[in-house]
Amino acid sequence: MSKKKETTPTDTPKNGAAPKAVGKAANEAIAYAEQAGVAKAKGEAPEPGKAGEAAPSVVVVPQAEGRPAAKGEARPGEAIAHAAQAAGEDIAQVGADIRRQWETGVAASGQELDVDRRQWDEMVQRQKSALHEAAEVASHPAEWPQDIQAQAAKAAARVKQDAEAMAHDVSHPKEDLQWVAQRLQEDGESLRRDVDAFSQTLHSPVDKQKLPLWMKVFGILCIIAAAVSGAAVAESIVATVHYYTTGGLDAYGLSSIVVIIIQMVVRVLLVVTFLLFGIRLLRNRRRLAAITTNILFVLLLAGVLCTIMLSGMNWILLGYLGLLVLMVALQTYLDPSLSQERRLHRHLRDQENRQAAEAGTLGLDASGKGYITLNFYNLFWIFVVCSILGLIIETIFHFIVFGGYQDRAGLLFGPFSPIYGCGGVLMTVFLNRFHKSNLIVIFFVSAVIGGAFEYFTSWFMQYAFGAVAWDYTGMWLSIGGRTCGLFMAMWGLLGVVWIKLLLPVMLRLINLIPWNWRYGVTAACAALMLADCVMTLQALDCWYERLSGDQVTTPIQQFYAKDFDDDYMENRFQSMTIHPDDAVRQGRS
């Protein structure tokens, strides 16, 4: 309801103004004028001090005593009376106008109040009618719609059930304690089963099979070799520290020192692991010894990378390769159950592949947590497909931006760019469970993964072979010239396109290979790809040595100098340049 401003007798009228003679004492003058008019009619003089205790602003000058009025001169009392009468009439008229307008405003406000009161009464009446109808409906539940009746019945049953359960719990507290005890017992049994399973992992039934004498001898040799190697590693660490304190490493760059430290750590871990391996062989812990070989795989691979960076492709790598082959053979021999598990797993896998191929779900993640199954088969073909697609994209990009064709291949044979293949594998592994996520999340994760891998690849190639295949120095958000914001954004865009669009197409493409051929074909192609990668590294190493001025003496150097000379390498790797002084093995980086 609207509220109107009430008009009071003291409000100024809109269509006129009081005479200036009234001034601020208008209200008092009105009252005095009314009194003066009444007194005049009765022949009496008004009494000052009444009618609001104020008199009009007419000054009555007293006549001097003993002085008669002149002829023709009006008496002062009569003049004052006439002036007061005229002022009183004017003030009375103004007061009447003010009162008339105030009464009009009050009447209008009263009409509006009546309208608002009628509207309020109507609204209250409607509310009463609605409440009356609701009460009428509630008093006849048989007339409710069936769905409302069903909901009401379910709600009543639920309330009744909760009330009964609460009453039962209050009256039977022992049952709650029994339930808690049962849960604790079940948890304890589950924990015991987990402990037993872990204990079986540490103490496999295969440990009851005695190792032959030659394996015991091999374990003793491992302990002796670990002790001798440990002494040599300790001596080299002491010599390196002394060399550093005397300033002998000042000529080496920071990267060279970091790689040397990593290689020392890897050697220490290899010594400790081989010592544990020998002890476990002597104690007939066959399964633990077999598990130890997995740790040795990782450490040997790290040793290979450090050796390549510090010494290039040399005969030391053959020792690492021999140890890797030996560990594979020993793992199968030490724990035959591993081989049996592999055969059983292979048999079950073939059955699952046959069923999935018939259902059209081959290659998909059966658990539903990710999109694609992360096995060697799928990841290898992701590497191949991404290597080819990356080479095509980079060739087109170079043609559009710089003009002209340039061979952007990254391997010695085939249309492959392995950096894109590895990037595709990493994105698939890290984003497989997030294939339904927001595009922004996929974009930023792909940008970080691609930029980090691009940086590591540039760092390894430069410090291992002095090779520089790209340089982003001066570009937006450049990080050492190895990666930059623009190409990280391109990695993010490629990740979005790959995860959202191309990965399903790729899965359908590789599923064209018959399921009973897929592992044989994959194994053959993987062997060819591995040979291509190894020969590429050897060719780069021999190219580096020739540019460094080393003499071509070994059969491997002669082979690559003849069939993959400098002209061939420059034409094959057109975007790559080699600066031997930048390599870690020169000690200047």
Short mmCIF file of N, CA and C in Angstrom, two decimals, residues 222-234 236-237 263-279 292 296 299-300:
data_model
loop_
_atom_site.label_atom_id
_atom_site.label_comp_id
_atom_site.label_asym_id
_atom_site.label_seq_id
_atom_site.Cartn_x
_atom_site.Cartn_y
_atom_site.Cartn_z
N CYS A 222 78.48 -62.16 -7.51
CA CYS A 222 77.79 -60.85 -7.47
C CYS A 222 78.21 -60.07 -6.23
N ILE A 223 78.32 -60.75 -5.09
CA ILE A 223 78.73 -60.07 -3.86
C ILE A 223 80.17 -59.57 -3.99
N ILE A 224 81.05 -60.43 -4.54
CA ILE A 224 82.45 -60.01 -4.71
C ILE A 224 82.54 -58.83 -5.69
N ALA A 225 81.81 -58.93 -6.82
CA ALA A 225 81.83 -57.84 -7.80
C ALA A 225 81.28 -56.55 -7.19
N ALA A 226 80.22 -56.68 -6.37
CA ALA A 226 79.66 -55.48 -5.72
C ALA A 226 80.68 -54.87 -4.75
N ALA A 227 81.41 -55.72 -4.04
CA ALA A 227 82.40 -55.19 -3.10
C ALA A 227 83.53 -54.49 -3.83
N VAL A 228 84.04 -55.14 -4.90
CA VAL A 228 85.13 -54.52 -5.66
C VAL A 228 84.65 -53.23 -6.33
N SER A 229 83.47 -53.29 -6.96
CA SER A 229 82.94 -52.10 -7.63
C SER A 229 82.65 -51.01 -6.62
N GLY A 230 82.18 -51.41 -5.42
CA GLY A 230 81.91 -50.41 -4.39
C GLY A 230 83.17 -49.68 -3.98
N ALA A 231 84.27 -50.44 -3.86
CA ALA A 231 85.53 -49.79 -3.51
C ALA A 231 85.98 -48.84 -4.62
N ALA A 232 85.81 -49.28 -5.88
CA ALA A 232 86.19 -48.41 -6.99
C ALA A 232 85.32 -47.17 -7.06
N VAL A 233 84.01 -47.35 -6.82
CA VAL A 233 83.10 -46.20 -6.85
C VAL A 233 83.43 -45.24 -5.72
N ALA A 234 83.73 -45.78 -4.53
CA ALA A 234 84.09 -44.91 -3.40
C ALA A 234 85.37 -44.14 -3.69
N SER A 236 86.49 -43.31 -6.66
CA SER A 236 86.21 -42.28 -7.67
C SER A 236 85.46 -41.11 -7.06
N ILE A 237 84.58 -41.37 -6.09
CA ILE A 237 83.87 -40.27 -5.43
C ILE A 237 84.85 -39.40 -4.66
N GLN A 263 75.56 -40.00 -12.64
CA GLN A 263 76.19 -41.27 -12.96
C GLN A 263 76.79 -41.92 -11.71
N MET A 264 77.38 -41.14 -10.82
CA MET A 264 77.92 -41.69 -9.57
C MET A 264 76.80 -42.27 -8.70
N VAL A 265 75.68 -41.56 -8.60
CA VAL A 265 74.55 -42.06 -7.81
C VAL A 265 74.04 -43.37 -8.38
N VAL A 266 73.92 -43.44 -9.72
CA VAL A 266 73.46 -44.68 -10.37
C VAL A 266 74.42 -45.83 -10.07
N ARG A 267 75.71 -45.57 -10.11
CA ARG A 267 76.68 -46.62 -9.84
C ARG A 267 76.60 -47.10 -8.39
N VAL A 268 76.41 -46.18 -7.46
CA VAL A 268 76.25 -46.58 -6.06
C VAL A 268 75.02 -47.47 -5.89
N LEU A 269 73.92 -47.08 -6.50
CA LEU A 269 72.70 -47.89 -6.40
C LEU A 269 72.87 -49.25 -7.07
N LEU A 270 73.60 -49.29 -8.16
CA LEU A 270 73.86 -50.59 -8.80
C LEU A 270 74.68 -51.50 -7.89
N VAL A 271 75.67 -50.92 -7.22
CA VAL A 271 76.49 -51.73 -6.30
C VAL A 271 75.62 -52.30 -5.18
N VAL A 272 74.78 -51.46 -4.57
CA VAL A 272 73.93 -51.92 -3.47
C VAL A 272 72.94 -52.97 -3.96
N THR A 273 72.35 -52.75 -5.13
CA THR A 273 71.35 -53.69 -5.64
C THR A 273 71.98 -55.03 -6.00
N PHE A 274 73.15 -55.03 -6.60
CA PHE A 274 73.82 -56.29 -6.91
C PHE A 274 74.22 -57.02 -5.63
N LEU A 275 74.58 -56.29 -4.59
CA LEU A 275 74.91 -56.91 -3.31
C LEU A 275 73.68 -57.62 -2.73
N LEU A 276 72.52 -56.93 -2.74
CA LEU A 276 71.28 -57.55 -2.27
C LEU A 276 70.89 -58.74 -3.15
N PHE A 277 71.12 -58.60 -4.45
CA PHE A 277 70.80 -59.69 -5.37
C PHE A 277 71.61 -60.95 -5.03
N GLY A 278 72.91 -60.79 -4.78
CA GLY A 278 73.74 -61.93 -4.43
C GLY A 278 73.34 -62.55 -3.10
N ILE A 279 73.01 -61.72 -2.11
CA ILE A 279 72.60 -62.24 -0.81
C ILE A 279 71.30 -63.05 -0.94
N THR A 292 64.10 -58.19 -7.66
CA THR A 292 65.25 -57.27 -7.66
C THR A 292 65.73 -56.97 -9.07
N LEU A 296 67.08 -53.52 -11.19
CA LEU A 296 68.32 -53.48 -11.97
C LEU A 296 68.05 -53.01 -13.40
N LEU A 299 68.00 -49.16 -13.28
CA LEU A 299 69.33 -48.59 -13.02
C LEU A 299 70.26 -48.78 -14.21
N LEU A 300 70.18 -49.92 -14.86
CA LEU A 300 71.02 -50.15 -16.04
C LEU A 300 70.64 -49.20 -17.18
#
